[in-house]
mmCIF file of C-alpha atoms in Angstrom:
data_model
loop_
_atom_site.group_PDB
_atom_site.id
_atom_site.type_symbol
_atom_site.label_atom_id
_atom_site.label_comp_id
_atom_site.label_asym_id
_atom_site.label_seq_id
_atom_site.Cartn_x
_atom_site.Cartn_y
_atom_site.Cartn_z
ATOM 1 C CA MET A 4 11.086 -37.018 120.553
ATOM 2 C CA ARG A 5 10.513 -33.397 119.591
ATOM 3 C CA GLN A 6 13.309 -30.972 120.372
ATOM 4 C CA PRO A 7 12.176 -27.864 122.236
ATOM 5 C CA VAL A 8 12.802 -24.548 120.278
ATOM 6 C CA ALA A 9 14.059 -21.298 122.003
ATOM 7 C CA GLU A 10 10.607 -19.722 121.592
ATOM 8 C CA GLU A 11 9.160 -22.136 124.088
ATOM 9 C CA GLY A 12 11.578 -21.425 127.067
ATOM 10 C CA PRO A 13 10.752 -19.330 130.149
ATOM 11 C CA ALA A 14 11.957 -15.850 128.514
ATOM 12 C CA ARG A 15 9.540 -16.497 125.755
ATOM 13 C CA GLN A 16 6.681 -17.416 128.163
ATOM 14 C CA LEU A 17 7.272 -14.208 130.052
ATOM 15 C CA ALA A 18 7.589 -11.973 126.966
ATOM 16 C CA GLY A 19 3.984 -10.984 126.996
ATOM 17 C CA PHE A 20 4.015 -10.352 130.658
ATOM 18 C CA THR A 21 2.224 -7.207 131.693
ATOM 19 C CA SER A 22 4.351 -4.807 133.688
ATOM 20 C CA LYS A 23 3.345 -4.472 137.324
ATOM 21 C CA PRO A 24 4.788 -2.032 140.006
ATOM 22 C CA VAL A 25 8.169 -3.070 141.242
ATOM 23 C CA GLN A 26 7.993 -5.179 144.541
ATOM 24 C CA ALA A 27 10.518 -3.938 146.979
ATOM 25 C CA PHE A 28 12.091 -5.968 149.723
ATOM 26 C CA ALA A 29 14.564 -5.243 152.519
ATOM 27 C CA PHE A 30 16.557 -8.167 153.673
ATOM 28 C CA VAL A 31 17.416 -7.495 157.386
ATOM 29 C CA LEU A 32 20.543 -9.375 158.332
ATOM 30 C CA ILE A 33 21.388 -10.027 162.053
ATOM 31 C CA PRO A 34 24.729 -11.317 163.415
ATOM 32 C CA ASN A 35 25.305 -14.915 162.554
ATOM 33 C CA PHE A 36 22.405 -15.144 160.024
ATOM 34 C CA SER A 37 22.237 -18.281 157.908
ATOM 35 C CA MET A 38 24.227 -17.800 154.711
ATOM 36 C CA ILE A 39 22.351 -20.476 152.944
ATOM 37 C CA ALA A 40 19.007 -18.805 153.616
ATOM 38 C CA PHE A 41 20.161 -15.407 152.314
ATOM 39 C CA PRO A 42 20.933 -16.280 148.630
ATOM 40 C CA SER A 43 18.118 -18.733 148.506
ATOM 41 C CA ALA A 44 15.718 -15.748 149.167
ATOM 42 C CA ILE A 45 17.382 -13.288 146.672
ATOM 43 C CA GLU A 46 18.156 -15.682 143.832
ATOM 44 C CA PRO A 47 14.490 -16.287 142.761
ATOM 45 C CA LEU A 48 13.882 -12.521 142.634
ATOM 46 C CA ARG A 49 17.083 -11.979 140.508
ATOM 47 C CA ILE A 50 16.214 -14.877 138.170
ATOM 48 C CA ALA A 51 12.594 -13.700 137.726
ATOM 49 C CA ASN A 52 13.917 -10.111 136.819
ATOM 50 C CA ARG A 53 16.432 -11.603 134.291
ATOM 51 C CA LEU A 54 13.917 -14.031 132.616
ATOM 52 C CA SER A 55 11.167 -11.254 132.347
ATOM 53 C CA GLY A 56 13.646 -8.748 131.008
ATOM 54 C CA GLN A 57 12.272 -6.102 133.407
ATOM 55 C CA GLU A 58 12.619 -5.177 136.978
ATOM 56 C CA LEU A 59 9.851 -6.970 138.805
ATOM 57 C CA TYR A 60 11.654 -6.929 142.146
ATOM 58 C CA ARG A 61 14.081 -4.673 143.850
ATOM 59 C CA TRP A 62 15.963 -5.378 147.228
ATOM 60 C CA GLN A 63 18.178 -3.851 149.707
ATOM 61 C CA VAL A 64 20.383 -5.439 152.282
ATOM 62 C CA VAL A 65 20.006 -3.852 155.726
ATOM 63 C CA SER A 66 21.526 -4.255 159.105
ATOM 64 C CA LYS A 67 20.868 -2.565 162.448
ATOM 65 C CA SER A 68 23.804 -0.224 162.157
ATOM 66 C CA GLY A 69 24.123 -0.148 158.241
ATOM 67 C CA GLY A 70 27.502 -1.687 158.354
ATOM 68 C CA PRO A 71 28.847 -5.046 157.302
ATOM 69 C CA ILE A 72 27.537 -8.064 159.048
ATOM 70 C CA ARG A 73 29.088 -11.593 159.554
ATOM 71 C CA ALA A 74 27.063 -14.701 158.629
ATOM 72 C CA SER A 75 27.337 -17.839 160.770
ATOM 73 C CA ASN A 76 29.826 -19.283 158.431
ATOM 74 C CA GLY A 77 32.216 -16.304 158.965
ATOM 75 C CA VAL A 78 31.544 -14.503 155.725
ATOM 76 C CA LEU A 79 31.203 -10.721 155.996
ATOM 77 C CA VAL A 80 28.424 -9.242 153.992
ATOM 78 C CA MET A 81 28.116 -5.589 153.158
ATOM 79 C CA THR A 82 24.792 -3.795 153.715
ATOM 80 C CA ASP A 83 23.116 -1.019 151.758
ATOM 81 C CA GLN A 84 21.929 0.941 154.802
ATOM 82 C CA SER A 85 20.795 0.750 158.388
ATOM 83 C CA LEU A 86 17.443 -0.328 159.647
ATOM 84 C CA ALA A 87 16.642 3.233 160.881
ATOM 85 C CA ASP A 88 17.226 4.555 157.344
ATOM 86 C CA ILE A 89 14.539 2.438 155.580
ATOM 87 C CA ASP A 90 11.743 4.718 154.182
ATOM 88 C CA LEU A 91 8.436 2.856 154.940
ATOM 89 C CA SER A 92 6.114 5.572 153.729
ATOM 90 C CA PRO A 93 3.557 4.537 151.144
ATOM 91 C CA GLY A 94 5.026 4.603 147.634
ATOM 92 C CA ALA A 95 8.586 5.247 148.835
ATOM 93 C CA ASN A 96 9.900 2.240 146.897
ATOM 94 C CA GLN A 97 8.154 2.922 143.661
ATOM 95 C CA PRO A 98 10.339 3.880 140.594
#
């Protein structure tokens, strides 16, 4: 059986990836949100950034008031800003 070499891993496959504009997301958390769903949504974005060696995705965590919000399991999660503070104008999230 042939042993894979490092150059054949995911990072190598993405090495020639052409840079695209950063995709921006806002995760709006509501009281008693499902904690399992939250990291399940963020982790693929984080991993894609890491494997590509560049920022493909950017996200912010938002709540109605902009303060911390409690998940259904009791964990308190800090947010980046309030829902009212999100800038939705075209190009607002471009680097």
